[in-house]
Amino acid sequence: GTAALIASAYPALTAAQLRTAILASVDRPAALNDLSSSGGRLNAASALAHAATIKPPVKVRSEEHTSELQSHS
């Protein structure tokens, strides 16, 4: 659910970037240290705010690919 929320707000982010946003923004109460793999609990609002700071990857089209596309037009 949280990954879908972030992906809808920031569709250019990769799956790895979504994961980073979620894991980097968990709340970490001491009581959960040994109970979860992240050491915390999900904080969707914080994850969404963190995702806003992540730069999406830049897609670069090569000249070869561009000319190939144009020749098929």
PDB file of N, CA and C in Angstrom:
ATOM      1  N   GLY A   1       0.791  -1.185   0.000  1.00  0.00           N
ATOM      2  CA  GLY A   1       0.000   0.000   0.000  1.00  0.00           C
ATOM      3  C   GLY A   1       0.850   1.274   0.000  1.00  0.00           C
ATOM      4  N   THR A   2       1.847   1.330   0.855  1.00  0.00           N
ATOM      5  CA  THR A   2       2.685   2.528   0.924  1.00  0.00           C
ATOM      6  C   THR A   2       3.516   2.681  -0.340  1.00  0.00           C
ATOM      7  N   ALA A   3       4.020   1.579  -0.866  1.00  0.00           N
ATOM      8  CA  ALA A   3       4.793   1.645  -2.111  1.00  0.00           C
ATOM      9  C   ALA A   3       3.915   2.160  -3.243  1.00  0.00           C
ATOM     10  N   ALA A   4       2.664   1.712  -3.307  1.00  0.00           N
ATOM     11  CA  ALA A   4       1.741   2.182  -4.339  1.00  0.00           C
ATOM     12  C   ALA A   4       1.441   3.672  -4.166  1.00  0.00           C
ATOM     13  N   LEU A   5       1.287   4.111  -2.937  1.00  0.00           N
ATOM     14  CA  LEU A   5       1.051   5.523  -2.651  1.00  0.00           C
ATOM     15  C   LEU A   5       2.214   6.377  -3.147  1.00  0.00           C
ATOM     16  N   ILE A   6       3.429   5.953  -2.826  1.00  0.00           N
ATOM     17  CA  ILE A   6       4.613   6.705  -3.250  1.00  0.00           C
ATOM     18  C   ILE A   6       4.756   6.653  -4.764  1.00  0.00           C
ATOM     19  N   ALA A   7       4.553   5.479  -5.356  1.00  0.00           N
ATOM     20  CA  ALA A   7       4.677   5.339  -6.809  1.00  0.00           C
ATOM     21  C   ALA A   7       3.658   6.192  -7.552  1.00  0.00           C
ATOM     22  N   SER A   8       2.475   6.359  -6.986  1.00  0.00           N
ATOM     23  CA  SER A   8       1.474   7.202  -7.650  1.00  0.00           C
ATOM     24  C   SER A   8       1.851   8.679  -7.558  1.00  0.00           C
ATOM     25  N   ALA A   9       2.510   9.060  -6.485  1.00  0.00           N
ATOM     26  CA  ALA A   9       2.929  10.456  -6.319  1.00  0.00           C
ATOM     27  C   ALA A   9       4.218  10.750  -7.087  1.00  0.00           C
ATOM     28  N   TYR A  10       5.092   9.751  -7.193  1.00  0.00           N
ATOM     29  CA  TYR A  10       6.398   9.914  -7.847  1.00  0.00           C
ATOM     30  C   TYR A  10       6.633   8.741  -8.806  1.00  0.00           C
ATOM     31  N   PRO A  11       5.933   8.711  -9.934  1.00  0.00           N
ATOM     32  CA  PRO A  11       5.987   7.555 -10.839  1.00  0.00           C
ATOM     33  C   PRO A  11       7.348   7.306 -11.493  1.00  0.00           C
ATOM     34  N   ALA A  12       8.240   8.272 -11.486  1.00  0.00           N
ATOM     35  CA  ALA A  12       9.553   8.089 -12.113  1.00  0.00           C
ATOM     36  C   ALA A  12      10.541   7.348 -11.217  1.00  0.00           C
ATOM     37  N   LEU A  13      10.217   7.152  -9.947  1.00  0.00           N
ATOM     38  CA  LEU A  13      11.138   6.461  -9.043  1.00  0.00           C
ATOM     39  C   LEU A  13      11.187   4.976  -9.370  1.00  0.00           C
ATOM     40  N   THR A  14      12.358   4.390  -9.189  1.00  0.00           N
ATOM     41  CA  THR A  14      12.526   2.961  -9.416  1.00  0.00           C
ATOM     42  C   THR A  14      12.039   2.185  -8.186  1.00  0.00           C
ATOM     43  N   ALA A  15      11.911   0.880  -8.345  1.00  0.00           N
ATOM     44  CA  ALA A  15      11.517   0.037  -7.218  1.00  0.00           C
ATOM     45  C   ALA A  15      12.539   0.152  -6.083  1.00  0.00           C
ATOM     46  N   ALA A  16      13.810   0.209  -6.421  1.00  0.00           N
ATOM     47  CA  ALA A  16      14.850   0.343  -5.401  1.00  0.00           C
ATOM     48  C   ALA A  16      14.715   1.673  -4.654  1.00  0.00           C
ATOM     49  N   GLN A  17      14.372   2.731  -5.373  1.00  0.00           N
ATOM     50  CA  GLN A  17      14.195   4.029  -4.731  1.00  0.00           C
ATOM     51  C   GLN A  17      12.957   4.040  -3.830  1.00  0.00           C
ATOM     52  N   LEU A  18      11.902   3.356  -4.245  1.00  0.00           N
ATOM     53  CA  LEU A  18      10.714   3.236  -3.394  1.00  0.00           C
ATOM     54  C   LEU A  18      11.070   2.516  -2.101  1.00  0.00           C
ATOM     55  N   ARG A  19      11.815   1.435  -2.237  1.00  0.00           N
ATOM     56  CA  ARG A  19      12.234   0.662  -1.065  1.00  0.00           C
ATOM     57  C   ARG A  19      13.077   1.528  -0.128  1.00  0.00           C
ATOM     58  N   THR A  20      13.998   2.282  -0.696  1.00  0.00           N
ATOM     59  CA  THR A  20      14.845   3.164   0.102  1.00  0.00           C
ATOM     60  C   THR A  20      14.011   4.180   0.862  1.00  0.00           C
ATOM     61  N   ALA A  21      13.039   4.789   0.188  1.00  0.00           N
ATOM     62  CA  ALA A  21      12.184   5.785   0.833  1.00  0.00           C
ATOM     63  C   ALA A  21      11.431   5.182   2.010  1.00  0.00           C
ATOM     64  N   ILE A  22      10.943   3.963   1.826  1.00  0.00           N
ATOM     65  CA  ILE A  22      10.177   3.312   2.893  1.00  0.00           C
ATOM     66  C   ILE A  22      11.081   2.923   4.061  1.00  0.00           C
ATOM     67  N   LEU A  23      12.205   2.265   3.768  1.00  0.00           N
ATOM     68  CA  LEU A  23      13.074   1.789   4.846  1.00  0.00           C
ATOM     69  C   LEU A  23      13.811   2.916   5.561  1.00  0.00           C
ATOM     70  N   ALA A  24      14.097   3.997   4.854  1.00  0.00           N
ATOM     71  CA  ALA A  24      14.823   5.112   5.472  1.00  0.00           C
ATOM     72  C   ALA A  24      13.934   5.960   6.374  1.00  0.00           C
ATOM     73  N   SER A  25      12.633   5.734   6.303  1.00  0.00           N
ATOM     74  CA  SER A  25      11.726   6.612   7.034  1.00  0.00           C
ATOM     75  C   SER A  25      10.908   5.899   8.109  1.00  0.00           C
ATOM     76  N   VAL A  26      11.297   4.686   8.483  1.00  0.00           N
ATOM     77  CA  VAL A  26      10.545   3.985   9.530  1.00  0.00           C
ATOM     78  C   VAL A  26      10.766   4.645  10.887  1.00  0.00           C
ATOM     79  N   ASP A  27       9.754   4.536  11.733  1.00  0.00           N
ATOM     80  CA  ASP A  27       9.899   4.944  13.131  1.00  0.00           C
ATOM     81  C   ASP A  27      10.645   3.810  13.824  1.00  0.00           C
ATOM     82  N   ARG A  28      11.594   4.142  14.686  1.00  0.00           N
ATOM     83  CA  ARG A  28      12.404   3.103  15.332  1.00  0.00           C
ATOM     84  C   ARG A  28      12.279   3.134  16.859  1.00  0.00           C
ATOM     85  N   PRO A  29      11.131   2.719  17.382  1.00  0.00           N
ATOM     86  CA  PRO A  29      11.036   2.625  18.845  1.00  0.00           C
ATOM     87  C   PRO A  29      11.895   1.462  19.349  1.00  0.00           C
ATOM     88  N   ALA A  30      12.503   1.629  20.490  1.00  0.00           N
ATOM     89  CA  ALA A  30      13.405   0.616  21.042  1.00  0.00           C
ATOM     90  C   ALA A  30      12.728  -0.743  21.180  1.00  0.00           C
ATOM     91  N   ALA A  31      11.452  -0.757  21.433  1.00  0.00           N
ATOM     92  CA  ALA A  31      10.732  -2.018  21.627  1.00  0.00           C
ATOM     93  C   ALA A  31      10.710  -2.885  20.375  1.00  0.00           C
ATOM     94  N   LEU A  32      10.958  -2.299  19.201  1.00  0.00           N
ATOM     95  CA  LEU A  32      10.902  -3.057  17.955  1.00  0.00           C
ATOM     96  C   LEU A  32      12.273  -3.452  17.413  1.00  0.00           C
ATOM     97  N   ASN A  33      13.337  -3.135  18.112  1.00  0.00           N
ATOM     98  CA  ASN A  33      14.694  -3.392  17.620  1.00  0.00           C
ATOM     99  C   ASN A  33      14.900  -4.805  17.115  1.00  0.00           C
ATOM    100  N   ASP A  34      14.473  -5.792  17.846  1.00  0.00           N
ATOM    101  CA  ASP A  34      14.718  -7.188  17.480  1.00  0.00           C
ATOM    102  C   ASP A  34      13.484  -7.871  16.895  1.00  0.00           C
ATOM    103  N   LEU A  35      12.424  -7.132  16.660  1.00  0.00           N
ATOM    104  CA  LEU A  35      11.181  -7.743  16.207  1.00  0.00           C
ATOM    105  C   LEU A  35      10.897  -7.594  14.721  1.00  0.00           C
ATOM    106  N   SER A  36      11.646  -6.746  14.037  1.00  0.00           N
ATOM    107  CA  SER A  36      11.400  -6.564  12.604  1.00  0.00           C
ATOM    108  C   SER A  36      12.723  -6.418  11.862  1.00  0.00           C
ATOM    109  N   SER A  37      12.692  -6.714  10.570  1.00  0.00           N
ATOM    110  CA  SER A  37      13.935  -6.646   9.791  1.00  0.00           C
ATOM    111  C   SER A  37      14.446  -5.218   9.646  1.00  0.00           C
ATOM    112  N   SER A  38      13.539  -4.243   9.661  1.00  0.00           N
ATOM    113  CA  SER A  38      13.958  -2.848   9.531  1.00  0.00           C
ATOM    114  C   SER A  38      14.282  -2.223  10.884  1.00  0.00           C
ATOM    115  N   GLY A  39      13.893  -2.898  11.955  1.00  0.00           N
ATOM    116  CA  GLY A  39      14.101  -2.357  13.285  1.00  0.00           C
ATOM    117  C   GLY A  39      13.097  -1.283  13.645  1.00  0.00           C
ATOM    118  N   GLY A  40      12.012  -1.204  12.874  1.00  0.00           N
ATOM    119  CA  GLY A  40      11.023  -0.175  13.156  1.00  0.00           C
ATOM    120  C   GLY A  40       9.669  -0.497  12.582  1.00  0.00           C
ATOM    121  N   ARG A  41       8.808   0.526  12.548  1.00  0.00           N
ATOM    122  CA  ARG A  41       7.460   0.358  12.001  1.00  0.00           C
ATOM    123  C   ARG A  41       7.259   1.361  10.877  1.00  0.00           C
ATOM    124  N   LEU A  42       6.436   0.995   9.951  1.00  0.00           N
ATOM    125  CA  LEU A  42       6.160   1.796   8.770  1.00  0.00           C
ATOM    126  C   LEU A  42       5.557   3.145   9.143  1.00  0.00           C
ATOM    127  N   ASN A  43       6.054   4.198   8.495  1.00  0.00           N
ATOM    128  CA  ASN A  43       5.498   5.537   8.655  1.00  0.00           C
ATOM    129  C   ASN A  43       5.259   6.061   7.239  1.00  0.00           C
ATOM    130  N   ALA A  44       4.034   5.892   6.746  1.00  0.00           N
ATOM    131  CA  ALA A  44       3.711   6.232   5.362  1.00  0.00           C
ATOM    132  C   ALA A  44       3.919   7.717   5.067  1.00  0.00           C
ATOM    133  N   ALA A  45       3.540   8.583   5.974  1.00  0.00           N
ATOM    134  CA  ALA A  45       3.698  10.023   5.752  1.00  0.00           C
ATOM    135  C   ALA A  45       5.176  10.393   5.638  1.00  0.00           C
ATOM    136  N   SER A  46       5.987   9.804   6.490  1.00  0.00           N
ATOM    137  CA  SER A  46       7.426  10.067   6.448  1.00  0.00           C
ATOM    138  C   SER A  46       8.042   9.498   5.172  1.00  0.00           C
ATOM    139  N   ALA A  47       7.593   8.321   4.751  1.00  0.00           N
ATOM    140  CA  ALA A  47       8.099   7.715   3.522  1.00  0.00           C
ATOM    141  C   ALA A  47       7.764   8.575   2.306  1.00  0.00           C
ATOM    142  N   LEU A  48       6.568   9.122   2.275  1.00  0.00           N
ATOM    143  CA  LEU A  48       6.160   9.997   1.178  1.00  0.00           C
ATOM    144  C   LEU A  48       7.006  11.270   1.164  1.00  0.00           C
ATOM    145  N   ALA A  49       7.259  11.827   2.322  1.00  0.00           N
ATOM    146  CA  ALA A  49       8.105  13.020   2.415  1.00  0.00           C
ATOM    147  C   ALA A  49       9.539  12.701   1.997  1.00  0.00           C
ATOM    148  N   HIS A  50      10.038  11.540   2.392  1.00  0.00           N
ATOM    149  CA  HIS A  50      11.403  11.148   2.021  1.00  0.00           C
ATOM    150  C   HIS A  50      11.504  10.942   0.514  1.00  0.00           C
ATOM    151  N   ALA A  51      10.483  10.346  -0.090  1.00  0.00           N
ATOM    152  CA  ALA A  51      10.488  10.101  -1.542  1.00  0.00           C
ATOM    153  C   ALA A  51      10.603  11.410  -2.321  1.00  0.00           C
ATOM    154  N   ALA A  52      10.060  12.476  -1.776  1.00  0.00           N
ATOM    155  CA  ALA A  52      10.115  13.776  -2.444  1.00  0.00           C
ATOM    156  C   ALA A  52      11.542  14.288  -2.581  1.00  0.00           C
ATOM    157  N   THR A  53      12.445  13.771  -1.769  1.00  0.00           N
ATOM    158  CA  THR A  53      13.837  14.225  -1.805  1.00  0.00           C
ATOM    159  C   THR A  53      14.719  13.382  -2.725  1.00  0.00           C
ATOM    160  N   ILE A  54      14.175  12.303  -3.266  1.00  0.00           N
ATOM    161  CA  ILE A  54      14.950  11.388  -4.103  1.00  0.00           C
ATOM    162  C   ILE A  54      14.845  11.808  -5.564  1.00  0.00           C
ATOM    163  N   LYS A  55      15.983  11.919  -6.226  1.00  0.00           N
ATOM    164  CA  LYS A  55      15.992  12.268  -7.647  1.00  0.00           C
ATOM    165  C   LYS A  55      15.731  11.010  -8.469  1.00  0.00           C
ATOM    166  N   PRO A  56      14.739  11.053  -9.355  1.00  0.00           N
ATOM    167  CA  PRO A  56      14.496   9.888 -10.210  1.00  0.00           C
ATOM    168  C   PRO A  56      15.641   9.718 -11.204  1.00  0.00           C
ATOM    169  N   PRO A  57      15.825   8.507 -11.720  1.00  0.00           N
ATOM    170  CA  PRO A  57      16.893   8.297 -12.699  1.00  0.00           C
ATOM    171  C   PRO A  57      16.591   9.046 -13.990  1.00  0.00           C
ATOM    172  N   VAL A  58      17.639   9.441 -14.673  1.00  0.00           N
ATOM    173  CA  VAL A  58      17.484  10.145 -15.952  1.00  0.00           C
ATOM    174  C   VAL A  58      17.612   9.118 -17.060  1.00  0.00           C
ATOM    175  N   LYS A  59      16.633   9.090 -17.939  1.00  0.00           N
ATOM    176  CA  LYS A  59      16.680   8.164 -19.063  1.00  0.00           C
ATOM    177  C   LYS A  59      17.311   8.873 -20.248  1.00  0.00           C
ATOM    178  N   VAL A  60      18.373   8.299 -20.774  1.00  0.00           N
ATOM    179  CA  VAL A  60      19.095   8.878 -21.897  1.00  0.00           C
ATOM    180  C   VAL A  60      18.898   7.973 -23.099  1.00  0.00           C
ATOM    181  N   ARG A  61      18.477   8.572 -24.185  1.00  0.00           N
ATOM    182  CA  ARG A  61      18.313   7.817 -25.419  1.00  0.00           C
ATOM    183  C   ARG A  61      19.571   7.981 -26.254  1.00  0.00           C
ATOM    184  N   SER A  62      20.096   6.883 -26.709  1.00  0.00           N
ATOM    185  CA  SER A  62      21.306   6.943 -27.525  1.00  0.00           C
ATOM    186  C   SER A  62      20.958   7.411 -28.925  1.00  0.00           C
ATOM    187  N   GLU A  63      21.930   7.971 -29.631  1.00  0.00           N
ATOM    188  CA  GLU A  63      21.731   8.423 -31.009  1.00  0.00           C
ATOM    189  C   GLU A  63      21.325   7.252 -31.904  1.00  0.00           C
ATOM    190  N   GLU A  64      21.944   6.100 -31.672  1.00  0.00           N
ATOM    191  CA  GLU A  64      21.637   4.921 -32.476  1.00  0.00           C
ATOM    192  C   GLU A  64      20.175   4.536 -32.331  1.00  0.00           C
ATOM    193  N   HIS A  65      19.699   4.530 -31.097  1.00  0.00           N
ATOM    194  CA  HIS A  65      18.301   4.173 -30.838  1.00  0.00           C
ATOM    195  C   HIS A  65      17.365   5.215 -31.445  1.00  0.00           C
ATOM    196  N   THR A  66      17.712   6.499 -31.326  1.00  0.00           N
ATOM    197  CA  THR A  66      16.886   7.582 -31.860  1.00  0.00           C
ATOM    198  C   THR A  66      16.789   7.480 -33.383  1.00  0.00           C
ATOM    199  N   SER A  67      17.916   7.261 -34.065  1.00  0.00           N
ATOM    200  CA  SER A  67      17.880   7.176 -35.511  1.00  0.00           C
ATOM    201  C   SER A  67      17.126   5.921 -35.963  1.00  0.00           C
ATOM    202  N   GLU A  68      17.217   4.843 -35.169  1.00  0.00           N
ATOM    203  CA  GLU A  68      16.469   3.630 -35.491  1.00  0.00           C
ATOM    204  C   GLU A  68      14.977   3.887 -35.399  1.00  0.00           C
ATOM    205  N   LEU A  69      14.568   4.628 -34.389  1.00  0.00           N
ATOM    206  CA  LEU A  69      13.151   4.974 -34.239  1.00  0.00           C
ATOM    207  C   LEU A  69      12.667   5.836 -35.403  1.00  0.00           C
ATOM    208  N   GLN A  70      13.498   6.783 -35.808  1.00  0.00           N
ATOM    209  CA  GLN A  70      13.111   7.687 -36.898  1.00  0.00           C
ATOM    210  C   GLN A  70      13.029   6.945 -38.222  1.00  0.00           C
ATOM    211  N   SER A  71      13.869   5.945 -38.456  1.00  0.00           N
ATOM    212  CA  SER A  71      13.853   5.226 -39.729  1.00  0.00           C
ATOM    213  C   SER A  71      12.626   4.335 -39.862  1.00  0.00           C
ATOM    214  N   HIS A  72      11.994   4.006 -38.749  1.00  0.00           N
ATOM    215  CA  HIS A  72      10.788   3.188 -38.798  1.00  0.00           C
ATOM    216  C   HIS A  72       9.522   4.030 -38.894  1.00  0.00           C
ATOM    217  N   SER A  73       9.652   5.328 -38.917  1.00  0.00           N
ATOM    218  CA  SER A  73       8.486   6.211 -38.952  1.00  0.00           C
ATOM    219  C   SER A  73       7.923   6.320 -40.356  1.00  0.00           C
TER     220      SER A  73
END
